[in-house]
Structure formats: structure tokens, C-alpha cells
Coordinates of C-alpha atoms in Angstrom, one line a residue:
X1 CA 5.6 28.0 9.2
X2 CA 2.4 27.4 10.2
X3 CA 2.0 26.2 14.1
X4 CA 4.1 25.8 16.8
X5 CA 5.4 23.3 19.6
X6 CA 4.0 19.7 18.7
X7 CA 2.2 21.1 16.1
X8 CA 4.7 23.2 13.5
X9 CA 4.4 21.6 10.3
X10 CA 7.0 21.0 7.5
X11 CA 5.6 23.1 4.5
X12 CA 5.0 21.2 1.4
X13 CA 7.8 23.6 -0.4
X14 CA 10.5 23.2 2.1
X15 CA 10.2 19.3 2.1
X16 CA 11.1 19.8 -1.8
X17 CA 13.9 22.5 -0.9
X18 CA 15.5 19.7 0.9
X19 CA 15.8 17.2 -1.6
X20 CA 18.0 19.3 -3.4
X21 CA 20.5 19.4 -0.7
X22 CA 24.0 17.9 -1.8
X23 CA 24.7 16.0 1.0
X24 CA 21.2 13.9 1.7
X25 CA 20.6 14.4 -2.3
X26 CA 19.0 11.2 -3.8
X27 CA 19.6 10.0 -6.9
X28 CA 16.7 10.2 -9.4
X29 CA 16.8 6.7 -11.4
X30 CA 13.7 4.7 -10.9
X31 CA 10.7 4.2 -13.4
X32 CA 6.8 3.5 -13.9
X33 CA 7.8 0.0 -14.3
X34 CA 10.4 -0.3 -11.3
X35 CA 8.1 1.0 -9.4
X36 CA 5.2 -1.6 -10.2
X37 CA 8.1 -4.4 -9.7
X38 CA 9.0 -3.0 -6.4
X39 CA 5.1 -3.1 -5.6
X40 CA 4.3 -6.3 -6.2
X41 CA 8.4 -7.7 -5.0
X42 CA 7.1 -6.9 -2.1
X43 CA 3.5 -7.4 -1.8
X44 CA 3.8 -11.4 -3.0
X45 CA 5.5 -12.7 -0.2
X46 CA 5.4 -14.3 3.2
X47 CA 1.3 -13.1 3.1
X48 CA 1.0 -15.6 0.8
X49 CA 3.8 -18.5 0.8
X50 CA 3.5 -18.7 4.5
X51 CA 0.1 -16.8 6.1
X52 CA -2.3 -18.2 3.6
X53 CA -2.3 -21.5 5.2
X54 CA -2.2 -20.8 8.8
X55 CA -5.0 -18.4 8.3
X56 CA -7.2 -21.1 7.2
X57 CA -6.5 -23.8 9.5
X58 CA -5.9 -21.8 12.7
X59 CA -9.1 -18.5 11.7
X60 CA -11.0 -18.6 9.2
X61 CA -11.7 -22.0 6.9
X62 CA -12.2 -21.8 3.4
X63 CA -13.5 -18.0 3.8
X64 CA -9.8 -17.6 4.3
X65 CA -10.5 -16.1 0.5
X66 CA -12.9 -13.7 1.5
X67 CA -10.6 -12.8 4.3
X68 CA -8.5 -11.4 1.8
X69 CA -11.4 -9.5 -0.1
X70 CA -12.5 -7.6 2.7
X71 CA -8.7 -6.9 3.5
X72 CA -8.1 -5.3 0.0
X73 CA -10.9 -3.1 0.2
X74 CA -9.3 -1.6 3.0
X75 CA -6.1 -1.6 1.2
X76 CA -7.6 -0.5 -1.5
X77 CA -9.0 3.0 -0.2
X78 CA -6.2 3.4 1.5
X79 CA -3.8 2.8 -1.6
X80 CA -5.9 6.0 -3.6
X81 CA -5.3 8.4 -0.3
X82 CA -1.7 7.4 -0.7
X83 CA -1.0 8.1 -4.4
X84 CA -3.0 11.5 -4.4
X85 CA -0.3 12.2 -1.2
X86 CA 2.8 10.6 -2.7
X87 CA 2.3 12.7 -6.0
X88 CA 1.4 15.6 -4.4
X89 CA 4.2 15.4 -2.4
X90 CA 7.0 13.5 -3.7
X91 CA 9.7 13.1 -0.9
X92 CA 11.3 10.4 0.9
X93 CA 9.3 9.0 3.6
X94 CA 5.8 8.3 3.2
X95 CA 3.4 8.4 5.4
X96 CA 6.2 10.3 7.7
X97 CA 6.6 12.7 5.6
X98 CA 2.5 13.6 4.8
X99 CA 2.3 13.8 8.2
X100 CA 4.5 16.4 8.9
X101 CA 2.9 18.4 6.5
X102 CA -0.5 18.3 7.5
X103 CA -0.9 17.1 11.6
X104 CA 2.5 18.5 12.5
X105 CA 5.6 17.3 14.1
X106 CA 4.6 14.7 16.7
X107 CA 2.3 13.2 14.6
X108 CA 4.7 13.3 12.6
X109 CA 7.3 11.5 14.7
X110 CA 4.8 9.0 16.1
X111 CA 3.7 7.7 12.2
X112 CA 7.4 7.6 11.9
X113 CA 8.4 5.7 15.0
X114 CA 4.5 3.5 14.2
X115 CA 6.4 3.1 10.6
X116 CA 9.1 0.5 12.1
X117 CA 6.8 -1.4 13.1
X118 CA 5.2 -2.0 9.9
X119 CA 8.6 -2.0 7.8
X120 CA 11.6 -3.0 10.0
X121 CA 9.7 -5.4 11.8
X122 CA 7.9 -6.8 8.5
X123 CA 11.1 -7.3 6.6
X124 CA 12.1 -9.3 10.3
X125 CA 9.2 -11.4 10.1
X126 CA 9.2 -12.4 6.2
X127 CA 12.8 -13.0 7.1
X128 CA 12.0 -15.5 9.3
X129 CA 9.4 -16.9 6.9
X130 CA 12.0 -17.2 4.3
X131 CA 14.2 -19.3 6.9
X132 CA 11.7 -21.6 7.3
X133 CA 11.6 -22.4 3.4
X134 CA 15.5 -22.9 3.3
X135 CA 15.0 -25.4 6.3
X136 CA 12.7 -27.1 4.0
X137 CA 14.8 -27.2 1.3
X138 CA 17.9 -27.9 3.2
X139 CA 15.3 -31.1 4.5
X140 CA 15.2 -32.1 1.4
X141 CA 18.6 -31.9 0.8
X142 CA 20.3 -33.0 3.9
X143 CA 17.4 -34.9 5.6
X144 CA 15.4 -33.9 8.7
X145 CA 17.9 -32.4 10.8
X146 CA 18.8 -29.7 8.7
X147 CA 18.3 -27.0 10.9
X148 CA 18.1 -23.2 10.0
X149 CA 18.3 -22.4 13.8
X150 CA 20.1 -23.1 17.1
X151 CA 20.2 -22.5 20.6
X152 CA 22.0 -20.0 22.1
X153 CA 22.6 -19.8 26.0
X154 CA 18.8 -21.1 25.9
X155 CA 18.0 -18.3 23.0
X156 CA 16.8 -19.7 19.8
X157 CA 18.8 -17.9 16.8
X158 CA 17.5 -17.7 13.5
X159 CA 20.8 -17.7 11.5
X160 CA 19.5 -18.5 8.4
X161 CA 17.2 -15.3 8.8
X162 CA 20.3 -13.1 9.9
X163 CA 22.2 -14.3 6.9
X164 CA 19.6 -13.1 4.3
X165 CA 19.7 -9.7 6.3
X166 CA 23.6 -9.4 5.5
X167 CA 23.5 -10.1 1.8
X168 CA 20.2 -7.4 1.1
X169 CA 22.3 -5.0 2.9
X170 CA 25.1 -5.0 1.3
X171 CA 22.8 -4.9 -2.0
X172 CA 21.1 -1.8 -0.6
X173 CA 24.8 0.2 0.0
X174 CA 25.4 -0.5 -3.4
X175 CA 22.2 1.3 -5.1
X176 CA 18.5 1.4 -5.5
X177 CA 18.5 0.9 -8.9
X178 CA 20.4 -2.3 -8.5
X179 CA 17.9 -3.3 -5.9
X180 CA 14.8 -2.6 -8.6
X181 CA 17.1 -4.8 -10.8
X182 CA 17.4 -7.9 -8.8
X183 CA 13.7 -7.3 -7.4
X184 CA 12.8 -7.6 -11.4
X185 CA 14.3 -10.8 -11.6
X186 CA 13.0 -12.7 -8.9
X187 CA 9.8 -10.9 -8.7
X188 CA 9.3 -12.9 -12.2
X189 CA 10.2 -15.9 -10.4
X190 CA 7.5 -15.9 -7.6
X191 CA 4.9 -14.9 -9.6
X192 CA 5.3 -17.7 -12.1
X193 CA 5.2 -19.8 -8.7
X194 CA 2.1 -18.1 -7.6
X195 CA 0.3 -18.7 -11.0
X196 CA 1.7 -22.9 -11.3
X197 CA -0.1 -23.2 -7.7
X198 CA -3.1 -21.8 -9.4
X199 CA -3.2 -23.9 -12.4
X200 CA -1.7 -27.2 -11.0
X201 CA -3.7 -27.0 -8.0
X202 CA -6.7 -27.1 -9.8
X203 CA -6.2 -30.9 -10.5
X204 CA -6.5 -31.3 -6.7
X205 CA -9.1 -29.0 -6.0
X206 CA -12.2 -31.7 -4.2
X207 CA -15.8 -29.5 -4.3
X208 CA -16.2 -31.0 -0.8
X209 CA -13.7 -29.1 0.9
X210 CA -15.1 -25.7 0.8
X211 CA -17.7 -26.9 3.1
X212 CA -18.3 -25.7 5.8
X213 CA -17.3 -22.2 4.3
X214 CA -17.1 -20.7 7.1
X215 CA -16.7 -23.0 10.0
X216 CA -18.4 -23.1 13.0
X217 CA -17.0 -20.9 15.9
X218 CA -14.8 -23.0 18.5
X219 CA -16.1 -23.4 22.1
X220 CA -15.5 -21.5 24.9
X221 CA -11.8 -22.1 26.1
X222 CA -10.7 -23.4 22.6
X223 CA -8.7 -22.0 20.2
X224 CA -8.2 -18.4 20.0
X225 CA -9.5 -16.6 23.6
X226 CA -8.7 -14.6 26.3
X227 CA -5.8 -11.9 25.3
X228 CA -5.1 -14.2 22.1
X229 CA -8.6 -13.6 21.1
X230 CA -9.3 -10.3 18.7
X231 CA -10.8 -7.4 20.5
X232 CA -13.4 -7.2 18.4
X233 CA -14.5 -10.7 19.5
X234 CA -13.8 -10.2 23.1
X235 CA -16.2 -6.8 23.6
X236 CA -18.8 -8.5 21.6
X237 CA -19.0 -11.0 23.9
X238 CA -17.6 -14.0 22.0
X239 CA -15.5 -16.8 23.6
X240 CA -13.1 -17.2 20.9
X241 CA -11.9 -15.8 17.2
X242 CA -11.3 -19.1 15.9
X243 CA -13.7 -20.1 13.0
X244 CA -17.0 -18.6 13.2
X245 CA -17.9 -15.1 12.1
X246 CA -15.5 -13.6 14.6
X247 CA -12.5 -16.1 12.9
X248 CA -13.4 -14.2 9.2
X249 CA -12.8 -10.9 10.5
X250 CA -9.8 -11.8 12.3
X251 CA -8.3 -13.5 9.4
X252 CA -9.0 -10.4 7.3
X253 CA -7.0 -8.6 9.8
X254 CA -4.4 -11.5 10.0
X255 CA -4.3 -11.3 5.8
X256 CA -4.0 -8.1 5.4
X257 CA -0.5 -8.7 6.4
X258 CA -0.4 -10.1 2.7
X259 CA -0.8 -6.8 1.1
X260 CA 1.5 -4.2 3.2
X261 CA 4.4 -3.4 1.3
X262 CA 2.4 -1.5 -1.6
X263 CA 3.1 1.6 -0.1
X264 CA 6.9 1.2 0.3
X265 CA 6.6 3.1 -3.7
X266 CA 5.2 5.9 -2.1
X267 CA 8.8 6.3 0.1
X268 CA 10.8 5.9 -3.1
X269 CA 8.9 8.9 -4.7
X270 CA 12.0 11.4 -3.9
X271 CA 14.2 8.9 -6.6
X272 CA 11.9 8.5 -9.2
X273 CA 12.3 10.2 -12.5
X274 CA 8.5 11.4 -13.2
X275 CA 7.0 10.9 -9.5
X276 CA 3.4 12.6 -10.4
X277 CA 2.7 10.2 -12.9
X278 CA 5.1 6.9 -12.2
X279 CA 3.9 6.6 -8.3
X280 CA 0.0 6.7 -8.6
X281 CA 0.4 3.9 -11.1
X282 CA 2.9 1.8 -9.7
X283 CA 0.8 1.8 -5.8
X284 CA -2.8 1.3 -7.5
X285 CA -1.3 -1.2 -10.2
X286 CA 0.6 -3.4 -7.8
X287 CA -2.2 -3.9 -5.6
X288 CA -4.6 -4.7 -8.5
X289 CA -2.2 -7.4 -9.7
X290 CA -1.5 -9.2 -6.3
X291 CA -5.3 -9.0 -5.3
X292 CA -6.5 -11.0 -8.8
X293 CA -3.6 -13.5 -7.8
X294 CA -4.4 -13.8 -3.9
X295 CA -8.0 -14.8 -3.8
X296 CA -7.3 -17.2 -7.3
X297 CA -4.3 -19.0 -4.8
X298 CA -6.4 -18.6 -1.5
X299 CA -9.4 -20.8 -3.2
X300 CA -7.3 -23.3 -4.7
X301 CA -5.4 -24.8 -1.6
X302 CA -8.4 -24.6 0.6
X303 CA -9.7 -26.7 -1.9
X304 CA -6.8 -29.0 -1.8
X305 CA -6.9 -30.0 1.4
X306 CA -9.5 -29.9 4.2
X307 CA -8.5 -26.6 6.2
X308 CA -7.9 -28.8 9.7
X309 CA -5.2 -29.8 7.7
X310 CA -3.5 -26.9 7.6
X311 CA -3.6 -25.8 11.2
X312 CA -0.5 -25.1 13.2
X313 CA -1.5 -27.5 15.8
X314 CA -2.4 -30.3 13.4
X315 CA -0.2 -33.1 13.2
X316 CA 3.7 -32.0 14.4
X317 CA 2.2 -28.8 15.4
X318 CA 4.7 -27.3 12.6
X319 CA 3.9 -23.9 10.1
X320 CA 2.0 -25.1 7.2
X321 CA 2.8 -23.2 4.0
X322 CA 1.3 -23.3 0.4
X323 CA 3.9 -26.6 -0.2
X324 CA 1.9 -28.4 2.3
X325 CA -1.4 -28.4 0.0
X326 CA 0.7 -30.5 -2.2
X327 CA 2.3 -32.7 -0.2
X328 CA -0.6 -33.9 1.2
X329 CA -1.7 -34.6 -2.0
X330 CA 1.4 -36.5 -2.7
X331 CA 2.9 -34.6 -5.6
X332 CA 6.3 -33.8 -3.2
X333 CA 8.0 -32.8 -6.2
X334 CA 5.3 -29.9 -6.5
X335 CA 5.6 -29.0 -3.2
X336 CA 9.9 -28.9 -3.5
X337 CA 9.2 -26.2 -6.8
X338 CA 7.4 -23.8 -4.7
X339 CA 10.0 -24.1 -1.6
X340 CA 12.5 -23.0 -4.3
X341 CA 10.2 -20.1 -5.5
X342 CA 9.1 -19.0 -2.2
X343 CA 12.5 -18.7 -0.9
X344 CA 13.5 -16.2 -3.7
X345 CA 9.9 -14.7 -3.6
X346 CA 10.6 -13.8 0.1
X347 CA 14.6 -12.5 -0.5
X348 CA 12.9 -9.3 -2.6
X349 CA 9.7 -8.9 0.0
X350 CA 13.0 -8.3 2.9
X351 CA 14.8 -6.1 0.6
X352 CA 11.9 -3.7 -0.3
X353 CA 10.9 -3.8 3.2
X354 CA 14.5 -3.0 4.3
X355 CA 14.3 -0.1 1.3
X356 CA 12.0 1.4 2.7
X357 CA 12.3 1.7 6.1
X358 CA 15.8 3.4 5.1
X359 CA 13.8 6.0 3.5
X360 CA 12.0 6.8 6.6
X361 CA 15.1 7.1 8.6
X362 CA 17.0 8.9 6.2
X363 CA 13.9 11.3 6.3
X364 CA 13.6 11.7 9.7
X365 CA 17.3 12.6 10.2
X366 CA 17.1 15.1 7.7
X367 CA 14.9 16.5 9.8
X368 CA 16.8 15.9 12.6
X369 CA 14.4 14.1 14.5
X370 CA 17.2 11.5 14.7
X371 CA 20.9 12.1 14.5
X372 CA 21.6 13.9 11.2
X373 CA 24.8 12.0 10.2
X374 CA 22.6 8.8 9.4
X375 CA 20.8 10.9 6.6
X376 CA 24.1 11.6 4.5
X377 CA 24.3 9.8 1.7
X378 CA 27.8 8.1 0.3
X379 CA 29.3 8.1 -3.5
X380 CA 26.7 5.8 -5.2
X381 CA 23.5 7.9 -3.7
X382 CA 22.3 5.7 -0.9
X383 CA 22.5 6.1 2.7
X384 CA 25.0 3.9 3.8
X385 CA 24.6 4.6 8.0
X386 CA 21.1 4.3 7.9
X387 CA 21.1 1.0 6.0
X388 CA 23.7 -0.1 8.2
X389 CA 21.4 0.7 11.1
X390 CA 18.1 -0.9 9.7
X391 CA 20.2 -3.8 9.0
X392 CA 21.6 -4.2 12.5
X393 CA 17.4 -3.8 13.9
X394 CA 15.8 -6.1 11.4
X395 CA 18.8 -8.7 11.9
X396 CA 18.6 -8.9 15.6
X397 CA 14.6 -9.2 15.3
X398 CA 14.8 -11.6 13.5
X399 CA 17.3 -13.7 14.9
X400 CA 15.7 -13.8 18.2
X401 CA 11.6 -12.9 18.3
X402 CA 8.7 -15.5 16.8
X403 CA 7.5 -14.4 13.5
X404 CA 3.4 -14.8 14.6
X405 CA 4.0 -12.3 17.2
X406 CA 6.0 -10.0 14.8
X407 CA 3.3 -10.3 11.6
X408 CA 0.4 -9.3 14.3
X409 CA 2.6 -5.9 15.4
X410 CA 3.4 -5.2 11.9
X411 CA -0.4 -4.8 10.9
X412 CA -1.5 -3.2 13.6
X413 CA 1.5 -0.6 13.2
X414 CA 0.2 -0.3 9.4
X415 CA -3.2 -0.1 9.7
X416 CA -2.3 3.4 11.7
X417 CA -0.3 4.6 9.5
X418 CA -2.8 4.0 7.2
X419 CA -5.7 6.1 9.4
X420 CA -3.2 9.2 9.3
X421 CA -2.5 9.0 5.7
X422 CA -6.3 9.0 4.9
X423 CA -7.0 11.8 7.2
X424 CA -4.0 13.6 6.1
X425 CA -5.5 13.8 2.6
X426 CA -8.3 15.5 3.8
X427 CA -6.3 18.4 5.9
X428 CA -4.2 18.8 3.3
X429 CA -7.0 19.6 0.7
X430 CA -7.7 22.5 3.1
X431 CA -4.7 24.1 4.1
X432 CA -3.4 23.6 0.6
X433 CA -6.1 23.9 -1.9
X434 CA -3.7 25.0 -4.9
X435 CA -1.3 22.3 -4.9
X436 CA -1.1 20.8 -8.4
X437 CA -2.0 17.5 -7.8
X438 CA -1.3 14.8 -10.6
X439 CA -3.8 12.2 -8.7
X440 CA -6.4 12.8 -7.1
X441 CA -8.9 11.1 -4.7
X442 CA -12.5 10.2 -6.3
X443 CA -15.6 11.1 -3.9
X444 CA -13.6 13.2 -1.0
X445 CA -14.5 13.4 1.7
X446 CA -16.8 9.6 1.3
X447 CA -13.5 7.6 0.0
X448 CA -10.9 9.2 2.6
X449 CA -13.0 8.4 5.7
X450 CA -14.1 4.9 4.5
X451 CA -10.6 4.1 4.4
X452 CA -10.5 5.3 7.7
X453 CA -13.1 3.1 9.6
X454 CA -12.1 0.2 7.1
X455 CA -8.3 0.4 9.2
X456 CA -10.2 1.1 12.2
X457 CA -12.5 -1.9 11.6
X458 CA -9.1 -4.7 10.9
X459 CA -7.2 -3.3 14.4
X460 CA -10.3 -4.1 16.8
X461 CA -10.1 -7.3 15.1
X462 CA -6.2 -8.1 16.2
X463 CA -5.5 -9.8 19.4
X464 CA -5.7 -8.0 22.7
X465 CA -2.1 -8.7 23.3
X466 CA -1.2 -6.9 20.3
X467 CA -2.8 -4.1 21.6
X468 CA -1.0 -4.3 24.9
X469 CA 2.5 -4.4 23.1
X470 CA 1.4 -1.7 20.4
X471 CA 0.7 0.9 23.2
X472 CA 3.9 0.0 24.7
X473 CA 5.9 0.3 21.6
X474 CA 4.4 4.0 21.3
X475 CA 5.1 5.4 24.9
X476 CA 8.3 4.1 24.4
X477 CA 8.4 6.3 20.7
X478 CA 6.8 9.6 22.5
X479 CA 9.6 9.3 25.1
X480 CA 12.2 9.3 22.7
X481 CA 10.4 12.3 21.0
X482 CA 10.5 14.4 24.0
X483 CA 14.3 13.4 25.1
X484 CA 15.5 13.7 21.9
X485 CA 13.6 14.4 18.5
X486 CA 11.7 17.5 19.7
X487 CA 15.1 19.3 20.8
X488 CA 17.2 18.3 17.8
X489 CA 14.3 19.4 15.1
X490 CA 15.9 21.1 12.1
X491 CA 12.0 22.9 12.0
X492 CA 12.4 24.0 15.3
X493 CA 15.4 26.5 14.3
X494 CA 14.5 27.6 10.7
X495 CA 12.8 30.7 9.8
X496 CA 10.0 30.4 7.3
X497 CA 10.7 31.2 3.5
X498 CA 8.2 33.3 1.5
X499 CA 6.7 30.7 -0.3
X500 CA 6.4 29.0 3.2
X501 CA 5.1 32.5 4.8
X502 CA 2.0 32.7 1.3
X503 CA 1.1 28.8 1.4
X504 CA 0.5 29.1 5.4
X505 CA -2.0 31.8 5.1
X506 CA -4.1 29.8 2.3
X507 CA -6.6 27.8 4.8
X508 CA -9.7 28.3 3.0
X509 CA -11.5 25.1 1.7

């Protein structure tokens, strides 16, 4: 196997030995089409029922829609690395997985432990978003003091969000196919939401709100500043990152929380029926569908309203949503349909999340970078411990941590795995030159390092703090690594096979 210590990688043939073992076997079941559901279940969701808003009242304006231009381009690079890698290599595990065949283990197990941020943590905070639409329906219901949370010993509990957390677990245990099945269904749910706020907010839409496009930037001391203020903004020398140039590119990186979840079909690649063809379409199809549908929503409500309108400090000081556009227009009953639709729009963004940070777990114990009992699987193919476990982590998140905070760690956790991925496409062209590969990159090296800076370019433009939490998450990751993962490594104690042995000595480019 080639290298050794922190750097022994997983060769692209064993990760497919493995698959085949009868204990931590997966069942192939899933489709082209279940795949392209599962993409876009999870990519329209809390980005857009519950960001949208926020982003242009608190960042960015009306060039909240551009916001989410810039952040698909950097999505969308990154979404061609990822379906040359997941058909090339078609394993549980994603990003985790490519980067143990081309950096090596520790990069491995950092993109791993950097993946829970983007997946366990995202399906924590669209859980929380999807709390706040059941308070608003159980408002409407019940009356203003319909709560969704309460205080415990001084801790405020999200029980509505650790509720949904119980019932997509126990959908999980029971099979993936079953979870492609009920994603199917209310996937067709939100997007019929997502195109009536399109069409019926047209009626509303008043030329004179789209001025000024893009705001002018907030004095010093207000709004976004100090180590609330993006990085980008702060070594630049501005005073804030609300409105202005500095808001844009925040919000892009703020937005681009609206498209993670596309890869999540690269981690189901190992349970898919025809993964070279199926998962290239369903990653770069997904994230076509839910870009058209993004900007169409993000230029209708800022048109709806004026954007200081939807500003979490305006008014109550409470989370505006894409209901609010309506209900300041008055049509309440409007605004009550796509509470309804949002709240099962969100249910399949937490379960795909949920899916796939399983996948990464179950990966990494095969490997034995975690305990190996959580990668066995139980009678329906699934599992069950490590769904169990990602349950218990996304439910207690949830329940207890703000859901701003959580969105800015998920992207900044995402946006790295994305940087590895990119490169990792790269290496592996080098050290494996005559892999068949089903998709392939256009313009390598041009479109692989673009992606590259593009991720590079939405962190600096998170908050300081975020960057003060994110290098605390990772020590925390590289300790574990060292006390645990590096020790217990099934790598560490297997002898190379012959294919293994001939596919190490091919380095030439």
C-alpha cells in the first residue's frame, strides 16, 4: 500500500474488496431517479424556507439573488470534482472515502471528523428550522403561545426539533430504499411550494423594492463587526459585513448553506444499482434543478417586501421566513400553505442529512478509525448502531445549540471538504491514471483548482468566530485521531494485495 504513518492510503481496489464483506455489506437498491430525489430532498430546504430571508434583511439586500449565483458556481465546480470521484470510486463515504485514497489516512480522518460538521450538524440545524415552522403552524392553530420549546434548568430545549430526529431514525433502521420512498413524496411536496411562491409572488412583486440592489454598507459599530464580521471584511479593512460589497460576499457564503446536501449522493454510491452512470447524474442534475428554482424564489420575495423588512432585528426581532413575504402582504392564508410545505420540505432535508452522515460513520468504522461494531449492518441492510449514534448527536444539537451559529459551522466544515475533494481529483489522476472512469472532469487541471479558490474564497468570507470554533472542532478531531483512530486502523495491520502491490507503482502522469 502505498505510504506509511499519516500517510498510508486505502487503495482504490481494497475500498471495493470491502464492500463485499458480509457483515458491513450494503444493499444495492437505489436508482438514477432516487438519486436525483435524494439530491434535490435535500438541497430544497432550510437554505431556502428559512435563510433566504434572513440573508437579505440582515447581509445582502436584494443581491441576496446574486448571493446565490456566486455560491453555485462554487458549488457547481465542486459538484463535477465530486461525480468524476464518486464514479470512479463508488463506496460509502464521500469525501472520506476519496481522501483516503489519495492524501492518506489523516487527511483522511480529519475530512471525516470536518464531515460532521457539514452533515450531523446540518441535519441539527434544518431541524431546528423545521421547529420553527411547526411553532408557526401550531400558532395558527392554538394561538400565540404555542411553543415548540421550553426551558430546562435555564436551558432552552427544542423538543419539537428532537421529536423529528426520533421518527427519521427509526425510518433510517428500517431501510434506505424506504427513505428514497418517502423523500419522493414529500420532495414533490416542497417543490410545488417552491414553484406557487414563484408564481403567486409575482402578483406582489413592487419594481421599487430592488432598489438599492445592493445596499449601502452599515457604519462602523453597526450591524455585523468585530468577530461577527466575515474575515474577509475584517483584513480588508471594513467596519462591518452588513450590506455593502462585503454584505454580498458574506451572504454568498451564508447561502451557500442552501445548496450543501448535493453531495450526500455521492455517500450512497456503495447502494446504488449502476453507480458510474446513476451518481454523476443525480449530483450534477440536482444542483441544476435547485439553482433555476433558488434565484427565481430569491428575486421574488425581495421584491415583495422591502428587505429591512425581513431582518431579524426588525419588528419582534423574530426569524423571518419566505411566509413572511406574504404576510406582510396580507395574503395570511398564503403564507399558512407554505408553513405546511416547508415543514415537510425540511422532514426529508434532516433525513438525507441524517443518511448520510451514517454513511460516513459506517465508513470509517470499517476502517476501524472508530469502533468496528458500529459498521455492522442488521437484517434489512442498514446500520442500525451507527444510526442510533448519529441520532443521539444530531438530537442533542439540536435540542440545545442556536441554529445561526450551527448553519455558519456547517459551511465552513463543507467548504473544506469541498477543497480536498477538488484537490483529490487531481492526485488521483496521477497516481491512478488507468482507472476507468465513467465521468470525468472538463479542463483539468483549470476546473479542479477553480473550485478550489472558489471554497477558499466563501470561508474568508464567514465570521471570525466561526473560524475560532472551526479550529477548535479540528484539534479536538486530531486528538481523537492520535488516541484512538490511528491505533485501531484496519490499514495499519493489512498486508497489501497484488492488485494493491501493481496500482501503487503506477505514479506516472
Amino acid at each position: 500500500m502505498p505510504g506509511t504513518g499519516l500517510f498510508r492510503t486505502k487503495s482504490v481496489e481494497q475500498s471495493i474488496r470491502d464492500t463485499d464483506e458480509p457483515q458491513t455489506r450494503l444493499r444495492r437498491s437505489l436508482s438514477t431517479w432516487d438519486l436525483t430525489v435524494f439530491g434535490v430532498a435535500v438541497v430544497i430546504g432550510a437554505g431556502i424556507f428559512t435563510l433566504t430571508a434572513r440573508t437579505a434583511g440582515d447581509y445582502a439586500g436584494p443581491s441576496v439573488a446574486v448571493s446565490f449565483v456566486l455560491a453555485a458556481f462554487a458549488c457547481g465546480l465542486a459538484a463535477l470534482c465530486y461525480a468524476e470521484f464518486a464514479s470512479t470510486v463508488p463506496v460509502a463515504g464521500s469525501a472520506y472515502t476519496f481522501s483516503y485514497a489519495t492524501f492518506g489516512e489523516f487527511a483522511a480522518w480529519v475530512i471525516g471528523w470536518d464531515l460532521v460538521l457539514e452533515l450531523a450538524v446540518g441535519a441539527a440545524a434544518v431541524a431546528k428550522g423545521w421547529s420553527i415552522y411547526l411553532q408557526t403552524i401550531l400558532g395558527y392553530l392554538f394561538g400565540t403561545g404555542a411553543k415548540t420549546t421550553t426551558q430546562v434548568g435555564g436551558v432552552t430545549l427544542d423538543w419539537g426539533a428532537l421529536a423529528l430526529v426520533t421518527v427519521l431514525a427509526t425510518v433510517l433502521v428500517l431501510g434506505t430504499k424506504l427513505s428514497s420512498r418517502v423523500s419522493m413524496v414529500v420532495t414533490g411536496i416542497k417543490v410545488a411550494i417552491v414553484v406557487f411562491v414563484i408564481v403567486f409572488g409575482l402578483l406582489y412583486v413592487k419594481g421599487a423594492n430592488y432598489h438599492p440592489f445592493i445596499p449601502p454598507a452599515a457604519g462602523a459599530g453597526a450591524g455585523q463587526s468585530g468577530v461577527d464580521q466575515s474575515l474577509f471584511s475584517l483584513i480588508a479593512g471594513g467596519a462591518t459585513s452588513t450590506f455593502g460589497t462585503f454584505g454580498l460576499l458574506a451572504g454568498a457564503s451564508l447561502m451557500f448553506f442552501a445548496f450543501i446536501g448535493f453531495d450526500i449522493v455521492a455517500t450512497t454510491a456503495e447502494e446504488t444499482r449502476n453507480p458510474q452512470r446513476s451518481v454523476p447524474r443525480g449530483i450534477l442534475g440536482s444542483l441544476a434543478i435547485v439553482t433555476v428554482l433558488y434565484v427565481a424564489v430569491a428575486l421574488v420575495v425581495v421584491g415583495m417586501v422591502p428587505y429591512s423588512d425581513l431582518a431579524t432585528s426588525a419588528g419582534d426581532g423574530s426569524h423571518k421566513t419566505l411566509a413572511t413575504a406574504f404576510a406582510v402582504n396580507g395574503v395570511h392564508w398564503a403564507a399558512n400553505v407554505i408553513s405546511v410545505g416547508a415543514l415537510a420540505g425540511l422532514t426529508t432535508v434532516v433525513l438525507v442529512l441524517m443518511l448520510g452522515q451514517v454513511r460516513v460513520l459506517f465508513a470509517m468504522s470499517r476502517d476501524g478509525l472508530l469502533p468496528r461494531p458500529l459498521a455492522r449492518t442488521g437484517p434489512r441492510g442498514t446500520p442500525v448502531r451507527a444510526t442510533l449514534l448519529v441520532a443521539l448527536l444530531v438530537a442533542v444539537t439540536a435540542g440545545f445549540f442556536p441554529a445561526d451559529k450551527l448553519e455558519e459551522m456547517v459551511n465552513v466544515g463543507t467548504l473544506f471538504a469541498f477543497v480536498l475533494v477538488s484537490g483529490g481529483v487531481l492526485v488521483l489522476r496521477r497516481t491512478y491514471p488507468e482507472l476507468p472512469r465513467a465521468f470525468r472532469v472538463p479542463g483539468v487541471p483549470a476546473v479542479p483548482l477553480l473550485a478550489i479558490l472558489a471554497c477558499v474564497w466563501l470561508m474568508l468570507n464567514l465570521t471570525v468566530l466561526t473560524w475560532l470554533r472551526f479550529v477548535v472542532w479540528m484539534v479536538v478531531g486530531v486528538v481523537i485521531y492520535f488516541a484512538y483512530g490511528r491505533r485501531h486502523a484496519v490499514l495499519g495491520g493489512r498486508r497489501p494485495q497484488p492488485a494493491d502491490a501493481a496500482a501503487s507503482g503506477t505514479v506516472d502522469g
